[in-house]
CSV table of C-alpha atoms in Angstrom, one decimal:
chain,number,residue,atom,x,y,z
A,1,MET,CA,35.3,54.4,-58.8
A,2,ALA,CA,35.4,52.8,-55.1
A,3,PRO,CA,32.4,53.5,-53.0
A,4,ALA,CA,32.4,56.5,-50.6
A,5,ALA,CA,32.1,54.0,-47.7
A,6,ASP,CA,35.6,52.1,-49.2
A,7,VAL,CA,37.8,55.1,-49.7
A,8,TYR,CA,40.2,56.6,-47.2
A,9,ILE,CA,43.4,57.5,-46.3
A,10,GLN,CA,46.0,54.9,-44.8
A,11,ALA,CA,47.2,55.3,-41.2
A,12,THR,CA,44.8,58.2,-40.4
A,13,ASP,CA,41.6,57.7,-38.5
A,14,THR,CA,39.8,57.1,-41.5
A,15,ASP,CA,42.0,53.9,-41.7
A,16,PRO,CA,39.5,50.7,-41.1
A,17,ASP,CA,42.5,48.8,-39.9
A,18,LEU,CA,43.5,51.6,-37.2
A,19,ARG,CA,39.8,52.1,-36.1
A,20,ALA,CA,39.6,48.2,-35.6
A,21,GLN,CA,43.0,48.5,-33.6
A,22,ALA,CA,41.3,51.2,-31.4
A,23,VAL,CA,38.4,48.7,-30.4
A,24,ILE,CA,40.8,46.4,-29.3
A,25,GLU,CA,42.8,48.9,-27.3
A,26,GLU,CA,39.8,50.3,-25.5
A,27,ALA,CA,38.9,46.7,-24.6
A,28,HIS,CA,42.3,46.5,-23.1
A,29,ARG,CA,42.5,49.6,-21.5
A,30,LYS,CA,38.8,48.6,-19.4
A,31,VAL,CA,40.5,45.9,-18.0
A,32,LEU,CA,43.6,47.2,-16.8
A,33,GLU,CA,41.9,49.8,-15.0
A,34,ARG,CA,39.4,47.8,-13.6
A,35,LEU,CA,42.5,45.8,-12.6
A,36,GLY,CA,44.2,49.0,-11.4
A,37,ALA,CA,41.3,49.3,-8.7
A,38,LEU,CA,42.9,46.3,-7.0
A,39,THR,CA,46.3,47.4,-6.4
A,40,GLY,CA,45.3,50.7,-4.5
A,41,ALA,CA,44.5,51.2,-0.9
A,42,GLY,CA,41.0,50.8,-1.6
A,43,ALA,CA,41.3,47.3,-3.2
A,44,ALA,CA,38.8,45.9,-1.4
A,45,ALA,CA,36.1,47.6,-3.0
A,46,GLU,CA,36.3,46.1,-6.2
A,47,PRO,CA,35.7,42.3,-6.3
A,48,ALA,CA,38.8,40.5,-7.5
A,49,ALA,CA,36.1,37.5,-9.1
A,50,ALA,CA,34.4,40.2,-11.0
A,51,PHE,CA,37.7,41.2,-12.8
A,52,ALA,CA,38.6,37.6,-13.5
A,53,GLY,CA,35.2,37.0,-14.7
A,54,GLN,CA,36.1,40.3,-17.6
A,55,LEU,CA,39.2,39.1,-18.3
A,56,ARG,CA,37.9,35.6,-18.9
A,57,VAL,CA,35.6,37.1,-21.2
A,58,LEU,CA,38.5,39.4,-23.1
A,59,VAL,CA,40.9,36.2,-23.4
A,60,ALA,CA,37.6,33.9,-24.9
A,61,ALA,CA,36.8,36.9,-27.4
A,62,THR,CA,40.3,37.5,-28.4
A,63,ASP,CA,41.1,33.7,-29.0
A,64,ARG,CA,37.9,32.8,-31.1
A,65,THR,CA,38.3,35.8,-33.3
A,66,LEU,CA,41.9,36.9,-33.7
A,67,TYR,CA,43.8,34.1,-32.9
A,68,ALA,CA,41.7,32.1,-34.6
A,69,ALA,CA,42.1,33.7,-38.0
A,70,ALA,CA,45.9,33.8,-37.4
A,71,SER,CA,46.7,30.1,-36.2
A,72,GLY,CA,45.8,28.5,-39.6
A,73,ALA,CA,48.7,30.8,-41.2
A,74,ALA,CA,52.1,30.0,-41.6
A,75,GLU,CA,53.2,33.3,-40.8
A,76,THR,CA,51.5,33.9,-37.5
A,77,ARG,CA,50.8,29.9,-36.1
A,78,LEU,CA,53.8,30.3,-33.7
A,79,LEU,CA,52.9,33.7,-32.5
A,80,VAL,CA,49.9,32.6,-32.0
A,81,ARG,CA,51.1,29.9,-29.9
A,82,ALA,CA,53.4,32.0,-27.9
A,83,LEU,CA,50.1,34.4,-27.4
A,84,ARG,CA,48.0,31.5,-25.7
A,85,ALA,CA,50.7,30.4,-24.0
A,86,ALA,CA,51.0,33.7,-22.2
A,87,ALA,CA,46.9,34.1,-22.2
A,88,ASP,CA,46.9,30.8,-20.3
A,89,ALA,CA,49.1,31.8,-17.4
A,90,ILE,CA,47.5,35.1,-16.9
A,91,GLY,CA,44.4,33.1,-16.4
A,92,ARG,CA,46.1,31.2,-13.9
A,93,HIS,CA,47.3,34.6,-12.2
A,94,ALA,CA,43.7,35.9,-12.4
A,95,ASP,CA,42.7,32.6,-10.4
A,96,SER,CA,45.5,33.1,-7.2
A,97,LEU,CA,44.0,36.7,-7.6
A,98,THR,CA,40.4,35.6,-7.0
A,99,ALA,CA,41.9,33.3,-4.2
A,100,ALA,CA,43.7,35.6,-2.3
A,101,THR,CA,42.6,36.0,1.1
A,102,ASP,CA,44.2,39.4,2.2
A,103,GLU,CA,44.7,43.0,0.8
A,104,GLY,CA,48.3,42.8,0.6
A,105,GLU,CA,48.3,39.4,-1.1
A,106,ARG,CA,45.6,40.8,-3.8
A,107,SER,CA,47.3,43.8,-4.3
A,108,GLY,CA,50.9,42.1,-5.2
A,109,THR,CA,48.8,39.8,-7.3
A,110,ALA,CA,47.1,42.1,-9.2
A,111,ARG,CA,50.7,44.3,-9.9
A,112,VAL,CA,52.1,41.5,-11.4
A,113,LEU,CA,49.2,40.6,-13.5
A,114,GLU,CA,48.8,44.2,-14.3
A,115,GLY,CA,52.5,43.9,-15.7
A,116,MET,CA,51.7,40.8,-17.9
A,117,LEU,CA,48.5,42.2,-19.4
A,118,THR,CA,50.6,45.5,-20.3
A,119,VAL,CA,53.4,43.5,-22.3
A,120,HIS,CA,50.7,41.0,-23.6
A,121,ALA,CA,48.4,43.7,-25.1
A,122,GLY,CA,51.4,45.3,-26.5
A,123,ILE,CA,52.7,42.4,-28.3
A,124,GLU,CA,48.6,41.9,-29.7
A,125,ARG,CA,48.9,45.9,-30.7
A,126,ALA,CA,52.7,46.1,-32.5
A,127,VAL,CA,52.7,42.3,-33.5
A,128,LEU,CA,49.5,40.4,-34.3
A,129,LEU,CA,47.2,43.2,-35.2
A,130,PRO,CA,49.7,44.3,-38.2
A,131,ALA,CA,50.8,40.6,-39.1
A,132,LEU,CA,46.6,39.9,-39.5
A,133,ALA,CA,46.0,42.9,-41.3
A,134,SER,CA,48.6,41.9,-43.7
A,135,LEU,CA,47.3,38.4,-44.4
A,136,PRO,CA,45.6,37.4,-47.6
A,137,GLY,CA,41.9,36.9,-46.8
A,138,VAL,CA,41.8,38.4,-43.7
A,139,ASP,CA,39.4,41.3,-43.1
A,140,LEU,CA,40.9,42.8,-40.0
A,141,SER,CA,37.6,45.2,-39.2
A,142,ALA,CA,35.2,42.3,-39.6
A,143,LEU,CA,37.0,40.2,-37.4
A,144,VAL,CA,36.9,42.8,-34.7
A,145,GLY,CA,33.6,43.3,-35.3
A,146,ASP,CA,33.3,39.5,-34.2
A,147,PHE,CA,35.6,40.2,-31.4
A,148,THR,CA,33.1,43.0,-30.4
A,149,THR,CA,30.0,40.8,-30.7
A,150,VAL,CA,31.6,37.6,-28.4
A,151,LEU,CA,32.9,40.5,-26.0
A,152,ALA,CA,29.3,42.2,-25.4
A,153,GLY,CA,27.7,38.2,-24.8
A,154,GLY,CA,26.7,37.8,-28.4
A,155,ARG,CA,26.9,34.6,-30.7
A,156,LEU,CA,28.6,34.6,-33.7
A,157,GLU,CA,26.7,33.3,-36.8
A,158,ASP,CA,28.7,30.0,-38.0
A,159,PRO,CA,26.9,28.9,-41.1
A,160,ALA,CA,27.1,25.6,-42.6
A,161,VAL,CA,26.6,27.1,-46.1
A,162,VAL,CA,28.9,30.3,-47.0
A,163,ASP,CA,27.1,31.1,-50.3
A,164,VAL,CA,29.2,34.4,-51.9
A,165,ARG,CA,27.5,34.8,-55.3
A,166,GLU,CA,25.6,38.1,-53.8
A,167,ILE,CA,28.9,39.5,-52.1
A,168,PRO,CA,31.2,42.0,-54.4
A,169,HIS,CA,34.0,40.2,-55.3
A,170,GLY,CA,36.9,42.1,-53.2
A,171,GLN,CA,34.7,41.2,-50.3
A,172,ARG,CA,34.2,37.0,-50.8
A,173,HIS,CA,37.7,36.4,-49.8
A,174,PRO,CA,37.9,38.0,-46.6
A,175,ARG,CA,34.2,36.5,-45.5
A,176,ILE,CA,35.5,32.7,-46.5
A,177,PHE,CA,38.7,33.4,-44.7
A,178,THR,CA,37.4,34.5,-41.3
A,179,ARG,CA,34.4,31.4,-41.7
A,180,PHE,CA,37.4,28.7,-41.9
A,181,ALA,CA,39.5,30.4,-38.9
A,182,ARG,CA,36.6,29.5,-36.7
A,183,LEU,CA,36.6,25.6,-37.5
A,184,ALA,CA,37.5,23.4,-35.1
A,185,ALA,CA,39.6,20.1,-36.3
A,186,GLU,CA,37.5,18.0,-39.0
A,187,GLU,CA,34.5,20.6,-39.1
A,188,SER,CA,33.8,21.7,-42.3
A,189,PHE,CA,31.6,24.2,-44.5
A,190,VAL,CA,30.5,24.3,-47.8
A,191,LEU,CA,31.3,27.2,-50.2
A,192,VAL,CA,28.5,28.0,-52.8
A,193,ASN,CA,29.8,30.4,-55.8
A,194,ASN,CA,29.2,31.4,-59.3
A,195,HIS,CA,32.3,30.2,-61.0
A,196,ASP,CA,35.5,27.6,-59.7
A,197,PRO,CA,37.1,29.3,-57.1
A,198,LYS,CA,40.3,28.1,-58.0
A,199,PRO,CA,42.2,31.5,-57.3
A,200,LEU,CA,40.7,30.9,-53.7
A,201,ARG,CA,42.1,27.5,-53.4
A,202,ARG,CA,45.8,29.0,-54.2
A,203,GLU,CA,44.9,31.6,-51.2
A,204,PHE,CA,44.5,28.5,-49.0
A,205,GLU,CA,47.1,26.4,-50.1
A,206,ALA,CA,49.4,29.6,-49.6
A,207,THR,CA,48.4,30.4,-46.1
A,208,HIS,CA,47.1,26.8,-44.7
A,209,PRO,CA,49.3,24.3,-46.5
A,210,GLY,CA,48.2,20.9,-45.3
A,211,ARG,CA,45.5,22.4,-42.9
A,212,PHE,CA,42.3,21.7,-45.2
A,213,THR,CA,40.5,19.5,-47.7
A,214,TRP,CA,39.0,20.7,-50.9
A,215,GLU,CA,36.2,18.4,-52.2
A,216,TYR,CA,33.6,19.7,-55.1
A,217,VAL,CA,29.9,19.1,-54.3
A,218,GLU,CA,28.6,20.4,-57.3
A,219,SER,CA,30.7,22.0,-60.5
A,220,GLY,CA,28.8,24.2,-62.5
A,221,PRO,CA,28.1,25.2,-65.2
A,222,GLU,CA,26.1,28.0,-63.2
A,223,ARG,CA,27.1,27.1,-59.5
A,224,TRP,CA,29.9,25.5,-58.0
A,225,GLN,CA,29.9,24.0,-54.4
A,226,VAL,CA,33.4,23.1,-52.3
A,227,ARG,CA,33.0,21.5,-49.1
A,228,ILE,CA,36.4,22.7,-47.1
A,229,THR,CA,37.4,20.8,-44.1
A,230,ARG,CA,39.9,21.7,-41.7
A,231,VAL,CA,42.5,19.0,-41.3
A,232,ALA,CA,43.6,18.3,-37.6
């Protein structure tokens, strides 16, 4: 029987994927709410630079976690490219908002930016998050936990060695794939396991074909170590 903490009813408020989605939606809501203060008659009361800073943190947190996890999988790679291009355009409009010299210009730019952000957030909610939840080895709740950490100004742990021997079997692959997602080109980590991780390698070949190298550092009989490297 599954532990009580792992028992939930899919598509209800006990579903961890729905909880994760709610966290993302709340972050978007706060940013849009702050942007809304720049579109009304009292727009000058809300510094545009403060909003732009908050937006940059949100974009960076999303890129390092959700986009990073989806960028290596064939199913979502093109989606992430499009989302990153849109995020760059949103960043440029945020810069224009900061540079605006009068209330009318600031309010007009803010309205355009509000529309862009609303569409962008809708695509993340309706397309990206469900796609991530369906990818092998991806733990959406863990990714959103990392997202929350970065959003709050914290640092993610990027260990050079990922030892999964004490982790329950059902939770090992998500941990490994999440670590791989944050590798830059030519970076690597060493996986330590208590058996030859051939099933994991098949998952990597299915989701990241041609994007990684697999080098045995130690091959049993009680411990296996594999260096996994992201290929440029």
